[in-house]
Short mmCIF file of C-alpha atoms and ligand atoms in Angstrom, two decimals:
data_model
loop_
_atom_site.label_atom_id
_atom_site.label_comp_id
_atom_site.label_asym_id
_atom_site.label_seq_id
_atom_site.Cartn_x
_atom_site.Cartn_y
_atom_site.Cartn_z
CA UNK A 15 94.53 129.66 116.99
CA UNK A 16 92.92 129.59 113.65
CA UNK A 17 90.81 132.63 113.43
CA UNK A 18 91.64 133.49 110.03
CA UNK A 19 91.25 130.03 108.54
CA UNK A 20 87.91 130.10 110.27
CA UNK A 21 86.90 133.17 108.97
CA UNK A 22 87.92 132.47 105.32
CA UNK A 23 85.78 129.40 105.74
CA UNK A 24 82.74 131.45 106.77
CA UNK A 25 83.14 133.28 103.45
CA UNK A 26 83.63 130.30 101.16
CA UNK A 27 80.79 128.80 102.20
CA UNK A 28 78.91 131.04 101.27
CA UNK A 29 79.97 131.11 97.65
CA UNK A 30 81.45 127.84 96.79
CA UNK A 31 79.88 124.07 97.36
CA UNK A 32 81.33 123.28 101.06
CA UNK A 33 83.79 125.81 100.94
CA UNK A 34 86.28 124.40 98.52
CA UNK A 35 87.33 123.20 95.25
CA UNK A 36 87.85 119.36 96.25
CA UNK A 37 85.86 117.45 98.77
CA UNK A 38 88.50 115.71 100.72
CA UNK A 39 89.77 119.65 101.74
CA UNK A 40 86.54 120.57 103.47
CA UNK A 41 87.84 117.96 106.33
CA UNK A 42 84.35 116.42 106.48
CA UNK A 43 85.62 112.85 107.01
CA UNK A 44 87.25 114.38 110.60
CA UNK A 45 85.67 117.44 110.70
CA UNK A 46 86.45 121.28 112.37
CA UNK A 47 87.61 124.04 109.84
CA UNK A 48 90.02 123.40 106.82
CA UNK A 49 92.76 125.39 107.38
CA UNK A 50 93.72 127.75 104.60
CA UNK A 51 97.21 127.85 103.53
CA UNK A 52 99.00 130.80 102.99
CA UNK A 53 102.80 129.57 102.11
CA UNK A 54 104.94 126.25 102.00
CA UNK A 55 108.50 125.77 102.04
CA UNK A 56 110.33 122.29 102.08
CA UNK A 57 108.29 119.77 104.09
CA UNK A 58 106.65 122.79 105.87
CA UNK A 59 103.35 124.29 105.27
CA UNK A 60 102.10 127.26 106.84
CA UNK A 61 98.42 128.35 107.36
CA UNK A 62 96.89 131.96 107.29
CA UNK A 63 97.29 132.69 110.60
CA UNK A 64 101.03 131.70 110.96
CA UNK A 65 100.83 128.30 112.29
CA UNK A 66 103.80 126.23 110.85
CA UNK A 67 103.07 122.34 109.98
CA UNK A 68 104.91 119.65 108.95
CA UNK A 69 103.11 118.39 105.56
CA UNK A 70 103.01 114.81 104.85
CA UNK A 71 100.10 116.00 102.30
CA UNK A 72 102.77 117.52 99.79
CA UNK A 73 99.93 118.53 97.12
CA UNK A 74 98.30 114.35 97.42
CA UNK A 75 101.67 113.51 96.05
CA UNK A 76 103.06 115.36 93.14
CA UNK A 77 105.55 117.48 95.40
CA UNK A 78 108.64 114.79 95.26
CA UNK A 79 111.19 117.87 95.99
CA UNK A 80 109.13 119.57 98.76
CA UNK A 81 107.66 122.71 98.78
CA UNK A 82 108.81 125.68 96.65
CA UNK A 83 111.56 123.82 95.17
CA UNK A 84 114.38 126.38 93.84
CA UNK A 85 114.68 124.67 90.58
CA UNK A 86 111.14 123.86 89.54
CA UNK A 87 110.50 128.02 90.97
CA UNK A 88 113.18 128.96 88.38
CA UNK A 89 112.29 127.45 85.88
CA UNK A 90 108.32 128.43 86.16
CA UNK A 91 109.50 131.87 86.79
CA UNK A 92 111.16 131.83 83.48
CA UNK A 93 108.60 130.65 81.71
CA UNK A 94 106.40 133.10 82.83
CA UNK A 95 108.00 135.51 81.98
CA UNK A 96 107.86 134.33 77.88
CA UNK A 97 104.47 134.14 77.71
CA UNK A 98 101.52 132.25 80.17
CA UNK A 99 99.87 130.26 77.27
CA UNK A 100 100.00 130.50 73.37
CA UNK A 101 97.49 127.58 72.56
CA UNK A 102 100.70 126.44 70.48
CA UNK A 103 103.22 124.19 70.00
CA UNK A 104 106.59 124.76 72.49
CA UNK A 105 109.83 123.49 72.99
CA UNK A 106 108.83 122.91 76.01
CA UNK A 107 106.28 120.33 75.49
CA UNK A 108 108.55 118.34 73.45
CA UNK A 109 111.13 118.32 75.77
CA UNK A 110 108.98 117.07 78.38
CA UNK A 111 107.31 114.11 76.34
CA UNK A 112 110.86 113.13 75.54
CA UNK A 113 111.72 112.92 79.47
CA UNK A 114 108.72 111.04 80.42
CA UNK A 115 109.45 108.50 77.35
CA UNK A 116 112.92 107.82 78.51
CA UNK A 117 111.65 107.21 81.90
CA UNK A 118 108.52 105.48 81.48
CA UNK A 119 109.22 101.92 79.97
CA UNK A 120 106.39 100.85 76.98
CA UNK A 121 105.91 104.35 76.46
CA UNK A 122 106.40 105.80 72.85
CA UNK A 123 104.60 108.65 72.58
CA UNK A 124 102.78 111.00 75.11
CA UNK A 125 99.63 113.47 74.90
CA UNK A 126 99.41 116.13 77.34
CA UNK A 127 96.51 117.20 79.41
CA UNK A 128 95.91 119.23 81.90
CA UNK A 129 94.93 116.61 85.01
CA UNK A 130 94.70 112.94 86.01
CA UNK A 131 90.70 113.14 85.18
CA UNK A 132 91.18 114.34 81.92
CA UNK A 133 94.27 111.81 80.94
CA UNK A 134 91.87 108.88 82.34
CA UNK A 135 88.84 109.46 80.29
CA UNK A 136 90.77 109.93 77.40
CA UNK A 137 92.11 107.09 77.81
CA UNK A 138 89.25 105.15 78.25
CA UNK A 139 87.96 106.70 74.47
CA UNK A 140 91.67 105.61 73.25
CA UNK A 141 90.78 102.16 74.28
CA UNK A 142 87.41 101.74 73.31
CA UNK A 143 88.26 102.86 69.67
CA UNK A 144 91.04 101.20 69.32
CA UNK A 145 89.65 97.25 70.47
CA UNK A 146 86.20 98.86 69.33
CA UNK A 147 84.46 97.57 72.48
CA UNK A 148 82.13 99.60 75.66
CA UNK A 149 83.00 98.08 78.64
CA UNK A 150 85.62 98.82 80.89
CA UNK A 151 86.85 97.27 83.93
CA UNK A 152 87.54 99.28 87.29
CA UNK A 153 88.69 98.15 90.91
CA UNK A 154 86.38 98.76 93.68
CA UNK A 155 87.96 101.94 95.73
CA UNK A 156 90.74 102.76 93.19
CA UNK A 157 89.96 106.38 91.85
CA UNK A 158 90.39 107.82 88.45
CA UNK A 159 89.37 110.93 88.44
CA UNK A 160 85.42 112.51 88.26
CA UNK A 161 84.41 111.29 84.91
CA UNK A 162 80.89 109.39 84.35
CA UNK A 163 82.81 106.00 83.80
CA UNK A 164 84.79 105.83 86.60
CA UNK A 165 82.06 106.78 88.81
CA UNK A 166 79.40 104.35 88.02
CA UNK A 167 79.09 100.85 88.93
CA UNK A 168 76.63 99.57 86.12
CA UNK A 169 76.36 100.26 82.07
CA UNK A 170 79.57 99.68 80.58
CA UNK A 171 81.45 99.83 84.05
CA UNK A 172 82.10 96.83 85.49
CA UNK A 173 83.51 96.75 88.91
CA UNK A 174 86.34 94.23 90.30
CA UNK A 175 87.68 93.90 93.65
CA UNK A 176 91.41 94.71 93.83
CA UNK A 177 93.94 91.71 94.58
CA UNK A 178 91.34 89.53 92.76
CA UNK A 179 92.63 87.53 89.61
CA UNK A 180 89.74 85.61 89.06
CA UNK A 181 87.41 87.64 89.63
CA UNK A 182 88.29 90.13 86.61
CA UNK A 183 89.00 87.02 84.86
CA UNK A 184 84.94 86.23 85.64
CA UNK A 185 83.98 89.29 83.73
CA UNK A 186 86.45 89.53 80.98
CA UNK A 187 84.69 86.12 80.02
CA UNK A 188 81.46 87.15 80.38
CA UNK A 189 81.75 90.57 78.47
CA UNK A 190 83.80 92.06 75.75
CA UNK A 191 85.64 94.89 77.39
CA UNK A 192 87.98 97.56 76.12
CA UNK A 193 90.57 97.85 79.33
CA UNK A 194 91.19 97.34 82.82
CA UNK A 195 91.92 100.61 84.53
CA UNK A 196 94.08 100.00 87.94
CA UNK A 197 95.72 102.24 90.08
CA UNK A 198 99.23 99.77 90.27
CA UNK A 199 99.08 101.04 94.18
CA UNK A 200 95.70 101.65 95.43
CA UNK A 201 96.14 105.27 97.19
CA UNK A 202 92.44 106.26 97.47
CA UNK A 203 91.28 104.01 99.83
CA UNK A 204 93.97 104.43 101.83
CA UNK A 205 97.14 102.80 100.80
CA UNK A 206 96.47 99.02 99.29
CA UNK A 207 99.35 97.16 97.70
CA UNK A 208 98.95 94.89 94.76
CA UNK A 209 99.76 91.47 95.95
CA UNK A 210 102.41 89.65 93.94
CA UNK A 211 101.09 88.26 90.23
CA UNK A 212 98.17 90.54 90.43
CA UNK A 213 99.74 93.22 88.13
CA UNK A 214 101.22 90.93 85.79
CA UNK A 215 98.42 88.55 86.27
CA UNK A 216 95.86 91.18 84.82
CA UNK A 217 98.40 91.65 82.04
CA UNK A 218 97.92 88.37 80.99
CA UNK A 219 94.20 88.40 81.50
CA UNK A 220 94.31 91.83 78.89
CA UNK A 221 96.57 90.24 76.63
CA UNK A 222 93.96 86.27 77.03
CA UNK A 223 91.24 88.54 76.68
CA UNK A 224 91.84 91.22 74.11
CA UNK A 225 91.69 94.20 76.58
CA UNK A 226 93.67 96.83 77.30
CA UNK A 227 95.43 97.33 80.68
CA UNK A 228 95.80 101.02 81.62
CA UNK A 229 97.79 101.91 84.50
CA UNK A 230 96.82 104.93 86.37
CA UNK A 231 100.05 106.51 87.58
CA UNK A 232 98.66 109.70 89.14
CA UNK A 233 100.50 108.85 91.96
CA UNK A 234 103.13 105.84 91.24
CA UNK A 235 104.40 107.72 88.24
CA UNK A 236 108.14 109.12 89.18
CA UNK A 237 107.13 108.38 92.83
CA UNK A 238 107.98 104.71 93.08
CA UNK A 239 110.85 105.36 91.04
CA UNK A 240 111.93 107.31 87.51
CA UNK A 241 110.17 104.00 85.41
CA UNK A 242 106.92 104.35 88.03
CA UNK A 243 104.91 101.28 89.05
CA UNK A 244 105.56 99.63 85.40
CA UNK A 245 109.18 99.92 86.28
CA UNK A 246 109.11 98.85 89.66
CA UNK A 247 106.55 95.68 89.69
CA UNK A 248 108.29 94.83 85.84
CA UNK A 249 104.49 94.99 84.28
CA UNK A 250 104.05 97.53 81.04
CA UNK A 251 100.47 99.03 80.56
CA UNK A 252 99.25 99.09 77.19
CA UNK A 253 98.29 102.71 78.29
CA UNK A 254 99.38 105.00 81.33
CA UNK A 255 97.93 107.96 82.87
CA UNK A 256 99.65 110.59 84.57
CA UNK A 257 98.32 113.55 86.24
CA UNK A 258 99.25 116.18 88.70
CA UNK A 259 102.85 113.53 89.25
CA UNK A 260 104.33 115.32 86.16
CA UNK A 261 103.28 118.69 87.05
CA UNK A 262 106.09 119.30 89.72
CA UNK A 263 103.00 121.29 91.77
CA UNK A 264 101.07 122.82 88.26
CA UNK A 265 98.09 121.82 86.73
CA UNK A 266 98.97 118.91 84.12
CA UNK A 267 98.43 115.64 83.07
CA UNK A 268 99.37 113.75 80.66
CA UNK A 269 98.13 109.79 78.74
CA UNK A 270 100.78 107.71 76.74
CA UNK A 271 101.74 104.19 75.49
CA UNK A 272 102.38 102.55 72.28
CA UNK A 273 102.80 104.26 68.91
CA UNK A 274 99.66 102.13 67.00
CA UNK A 275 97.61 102.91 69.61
CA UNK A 276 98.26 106.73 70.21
CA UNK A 277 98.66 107.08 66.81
CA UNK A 278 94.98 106.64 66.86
CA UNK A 279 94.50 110.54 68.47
CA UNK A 280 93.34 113.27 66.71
CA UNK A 281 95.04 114.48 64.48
CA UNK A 282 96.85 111.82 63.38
CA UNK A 283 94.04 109.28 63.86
CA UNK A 284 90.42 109.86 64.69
CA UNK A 285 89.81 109.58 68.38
CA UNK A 286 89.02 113.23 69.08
CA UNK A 287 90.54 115.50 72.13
CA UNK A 288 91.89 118.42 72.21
CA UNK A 289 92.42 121.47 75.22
CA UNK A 290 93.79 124.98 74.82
CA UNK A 291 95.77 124.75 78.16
CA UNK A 292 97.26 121.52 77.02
CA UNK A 293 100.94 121.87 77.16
CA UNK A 294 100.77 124.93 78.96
CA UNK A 295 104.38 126.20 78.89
CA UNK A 296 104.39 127.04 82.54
CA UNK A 297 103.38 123.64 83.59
CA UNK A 298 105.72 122.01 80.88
CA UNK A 299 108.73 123.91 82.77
CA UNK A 300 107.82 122.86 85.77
CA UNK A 301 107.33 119.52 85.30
CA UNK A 302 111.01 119.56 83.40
CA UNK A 303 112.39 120.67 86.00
CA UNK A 304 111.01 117.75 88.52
CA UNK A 305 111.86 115.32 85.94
CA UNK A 306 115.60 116.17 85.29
CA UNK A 307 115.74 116.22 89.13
CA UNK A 308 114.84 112.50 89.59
CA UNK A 309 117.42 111.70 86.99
CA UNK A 310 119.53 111.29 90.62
CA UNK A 311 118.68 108.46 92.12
CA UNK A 312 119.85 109.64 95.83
CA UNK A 313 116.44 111.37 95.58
CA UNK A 314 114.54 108.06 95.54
CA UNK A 315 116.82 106.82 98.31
CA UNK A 316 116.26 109.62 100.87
CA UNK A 317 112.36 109.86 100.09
CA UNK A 318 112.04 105.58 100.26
CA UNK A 319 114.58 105.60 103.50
CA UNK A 320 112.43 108.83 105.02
CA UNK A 321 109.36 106.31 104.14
CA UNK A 322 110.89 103.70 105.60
CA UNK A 323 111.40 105.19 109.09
CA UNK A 324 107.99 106.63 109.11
CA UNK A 325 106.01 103.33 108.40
CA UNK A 326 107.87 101.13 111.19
CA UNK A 327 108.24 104.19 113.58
CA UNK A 328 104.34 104.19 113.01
CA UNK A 329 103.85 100.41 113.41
CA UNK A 330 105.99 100.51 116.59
CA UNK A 331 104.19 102.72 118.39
CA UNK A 332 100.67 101.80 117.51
CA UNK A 333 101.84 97.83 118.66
CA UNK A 334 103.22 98.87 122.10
CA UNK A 335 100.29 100.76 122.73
CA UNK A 336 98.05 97.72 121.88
CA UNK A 337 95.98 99.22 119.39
CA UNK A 338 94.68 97.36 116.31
CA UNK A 339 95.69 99.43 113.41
CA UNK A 340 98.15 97.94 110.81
CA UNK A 341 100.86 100.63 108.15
CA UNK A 342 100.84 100.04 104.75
CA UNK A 343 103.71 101.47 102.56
CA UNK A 344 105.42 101.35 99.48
CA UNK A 345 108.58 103.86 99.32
CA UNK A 346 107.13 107.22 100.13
CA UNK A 347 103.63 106.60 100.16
CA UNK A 348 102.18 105.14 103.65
CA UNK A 349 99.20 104.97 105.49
CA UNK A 350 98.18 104.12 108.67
CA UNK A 351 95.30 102.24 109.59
CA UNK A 352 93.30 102.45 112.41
CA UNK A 353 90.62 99.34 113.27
CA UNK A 354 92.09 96.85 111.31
CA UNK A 355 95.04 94.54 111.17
CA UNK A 356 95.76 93.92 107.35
CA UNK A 357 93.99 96.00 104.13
CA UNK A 358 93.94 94.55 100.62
CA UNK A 359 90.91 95.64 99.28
CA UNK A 360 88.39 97.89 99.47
CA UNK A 361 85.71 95.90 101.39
CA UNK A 362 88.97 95.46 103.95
CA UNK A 363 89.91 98.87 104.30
CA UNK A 364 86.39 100.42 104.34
CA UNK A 365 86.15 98.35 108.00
CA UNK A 366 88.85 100.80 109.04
CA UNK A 367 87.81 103.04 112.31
CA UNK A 368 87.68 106.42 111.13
CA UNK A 369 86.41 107.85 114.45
CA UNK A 370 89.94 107.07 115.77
CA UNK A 371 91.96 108.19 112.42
CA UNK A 372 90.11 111.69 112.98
CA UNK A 373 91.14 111.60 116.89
CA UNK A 374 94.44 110.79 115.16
CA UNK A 375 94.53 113.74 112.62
CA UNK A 376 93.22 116.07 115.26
CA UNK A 377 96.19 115.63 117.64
CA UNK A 378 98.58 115.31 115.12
CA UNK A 379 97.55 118.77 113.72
CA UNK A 380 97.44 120.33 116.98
CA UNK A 381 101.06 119.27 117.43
CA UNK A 382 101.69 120.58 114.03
CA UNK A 383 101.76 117.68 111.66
CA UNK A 384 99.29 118.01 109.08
CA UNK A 385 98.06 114.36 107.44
CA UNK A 386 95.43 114.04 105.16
CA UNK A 387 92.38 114.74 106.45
CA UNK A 388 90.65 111.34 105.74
CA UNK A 389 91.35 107.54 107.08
CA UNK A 390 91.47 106.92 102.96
CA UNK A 391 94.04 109.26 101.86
CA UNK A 392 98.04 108.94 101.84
CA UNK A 393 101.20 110.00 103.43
CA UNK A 394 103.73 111.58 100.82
CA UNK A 395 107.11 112.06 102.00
CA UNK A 396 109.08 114.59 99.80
CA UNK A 397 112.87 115.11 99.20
CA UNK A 398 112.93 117.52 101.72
CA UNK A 399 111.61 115.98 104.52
CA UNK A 400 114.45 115.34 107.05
CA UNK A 401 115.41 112.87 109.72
CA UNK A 402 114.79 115.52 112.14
CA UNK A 403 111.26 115.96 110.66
CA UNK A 404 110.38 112.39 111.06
CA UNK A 405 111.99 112.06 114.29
CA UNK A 406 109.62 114.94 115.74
CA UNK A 407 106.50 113.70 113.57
CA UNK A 408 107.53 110.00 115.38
CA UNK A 409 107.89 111.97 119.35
CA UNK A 410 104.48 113.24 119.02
CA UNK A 411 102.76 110.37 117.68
CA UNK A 412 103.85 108.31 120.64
CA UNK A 413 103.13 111.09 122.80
CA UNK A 414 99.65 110.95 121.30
CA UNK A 415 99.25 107.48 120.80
CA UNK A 416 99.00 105.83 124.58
CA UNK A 417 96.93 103.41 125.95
CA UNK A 418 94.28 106.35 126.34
CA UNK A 419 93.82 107.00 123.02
CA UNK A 420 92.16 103.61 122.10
N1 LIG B 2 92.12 113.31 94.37
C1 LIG B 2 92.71 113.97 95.49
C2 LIG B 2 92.57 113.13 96.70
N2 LIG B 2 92.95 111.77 96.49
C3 LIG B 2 92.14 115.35 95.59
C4 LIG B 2 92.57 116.08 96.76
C5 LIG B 2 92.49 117.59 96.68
O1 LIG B 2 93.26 118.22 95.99
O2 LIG B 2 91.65 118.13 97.36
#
């Protein structure tokens, strides 16, 4: 029963576009009602009208503890209590940058935003005035956010397909472009993996080619592991973006990488950008709190083991029940494909069948696991998911997933 999540959606339509505040929530790509969520605790979420789920959503990634995590509440709590926002300089913030420097290898100095959209096109400004050049490069089906840039095919936006060297080495000949902006793990179109050299092949290419490489790290950052994907595929961005990742669950974001180049930010340079929520002290605390966290490494062991079991329990069932469909994972990030039998690009895992990924989501849900609710989102598996929790997730998808299903 989801009366009340049906009846909130009757009144949201009504007064905001499709009901919500981010496409992907309406649940258009499997459709039914959204459910509306009340509270979350650990790995479970539940909805307004009780129902308890098991949340492999965790916030599209950001929640590495789980769900109402006692330190990260504590510490936001605190912080509260001194004050919501000054549109000032805080402790805080500087003890925040300095966490995410010593973690994030290349990176000398940070500027804080207030999401992965903002970090990305400012970014993108950094880079232009600092090679003084228009065009950017951007991977077919990686996302960065809602600004015009990363939108567009055409103008200054030049568009790549990901896993493919020489193509990007094509257009950096042709044109004279600012930076390549990749997401190090493709986790918009589903979950793609970088196949081994292309990270450190586009270095090169940037480095050939007098471009900048910028590696979005909305959701690698402090995922992967503390250094993200620079530390993890050994590659260093001339520029990173962070966004909700650093939050801990609160609005943030955040753009860093070498001094000469941030050094060209207003004010100490004169690439303007500026935002009165920047630094917001209740978002700094919370995303202190997530980063001294990860300073133990047994939390990148549980969530990559956790990962682990999901992925081949996933594999393992879909192959016994003869179904095409293929897992992709890296750590804690997964995602099951229906329709296909390999993804590494976006022309690859657009073929996916996302009539059967909705059959998927819909019987998963009604057995309380909640997935994202699109073939081309991820899996997130938090600190506090347990054995037990994958165990059950596992029962019900091979209860689900029999010969017919297909
Ligand atoms: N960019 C997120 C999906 N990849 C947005 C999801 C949401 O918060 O609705």
């Amino acid at each position: 029963m989801i009366d009340n999540s049906i009846a909130l959606f009757e009144r949201a339509v009504k007064i905001m576009p499709g009901g919500v505040n981010s496409p992907v929530r309406a649940f258009k790509s499997v459709g039914g009602t959204p459910l509306f969520i009340d509270r979350a605790e650990g790995s479970r979420i539940y909805d307004a009208d009780g129902n308890e789920y098991i949340d492999y959503v965790s916030s599209w990634g950001p929640l590495i503890l789980g769900h109402n995590n006692a330190a990260i509440c504590d510490a936001v709590t605190r912080a509260a209590k001194n004050g919501m926002s000054f549109g000032a300089p805080t402790e805080a913030e500087v003890k925040l940058a300095e966490k995410i420097i010593s973690f994030a290898p290349g990176v000398e100095m940070v500027r804080m935003v207030n999401s992965g959209t903002e970090a990305v096109m400012s970014a993108l400004r950094l880079a232009r005035a600092y090679t003084g050049r228009q065009k950017i490069i951007k991977f077919e089906g990686c996302y960065h956010g809602h600004s015009d840039s990363v939108l567009v095919e055409g103008g200054d936006t030049l568009i790549a397909s990901y896993n493919d060297l020489a193509g990007v080495e094509e257009l950096l000949k042709k044109k004279d472009v600012a930076c390549v902006i990749v997401e190090p793990v493709a986790a918009n179109m589903g979950v793609v993996l970088p196949k081994e050299g292309f990270l450190s092949g586009l270095k090169e290419l940037c480095k050939v080619y007098g471009a900048l490489l910028i590696f979005d790290e909305v959701i690698t950052g402090f995922r992967l592991c503390k250094g993200g994907a620079q530390e993890y595929y050994g590659v260093c961005a001339d520029l990173v973006t962070y966004g909700k990742i650093i939050g801990g669950g609160m609005p943030v974001g955040a753009y860093g990488g070498r001094k000469e180049i941030m050094e060209l930010v207003a004010p100490s340079g004169p690439v303007y950008q500026a935002g009165t929520l920047s630094g917001n002290p209740v978002a700094m605390a919370a995303g202190l709190a997530q980063l001294e966290a990860l300073e133990n490494r047994d939390i990148y062991n549980h969530i990559n083991s956790m990962g682990e079991k999901l992925a081949c329990g996933l594999s393992a069932i879909v192959k016994n029940s003869g179904l095409k469909a293929c897992v992709n994972r890296i750590g804690s990030i997964a995602c099951l494909f229906f329709g296909i039998e390999s993804a590494d690009d976006y022309k690859s895992a657009k073929k996916a069948d996302t009539g059967q990924y909705a059959r998927y989501f819909h019987g998963m849900l009604n057995e309380g696991i909640y997935f994202a609710p699109s073939q081309f989102e991820a899996v997130f598996i938090s600190h506090a998911h347990t054995e037990k929790d994958i165990d059950e997730t596992l029962n019900k998808a091979e209860y689900l997933i029999n010969p017919r299903f297909a």
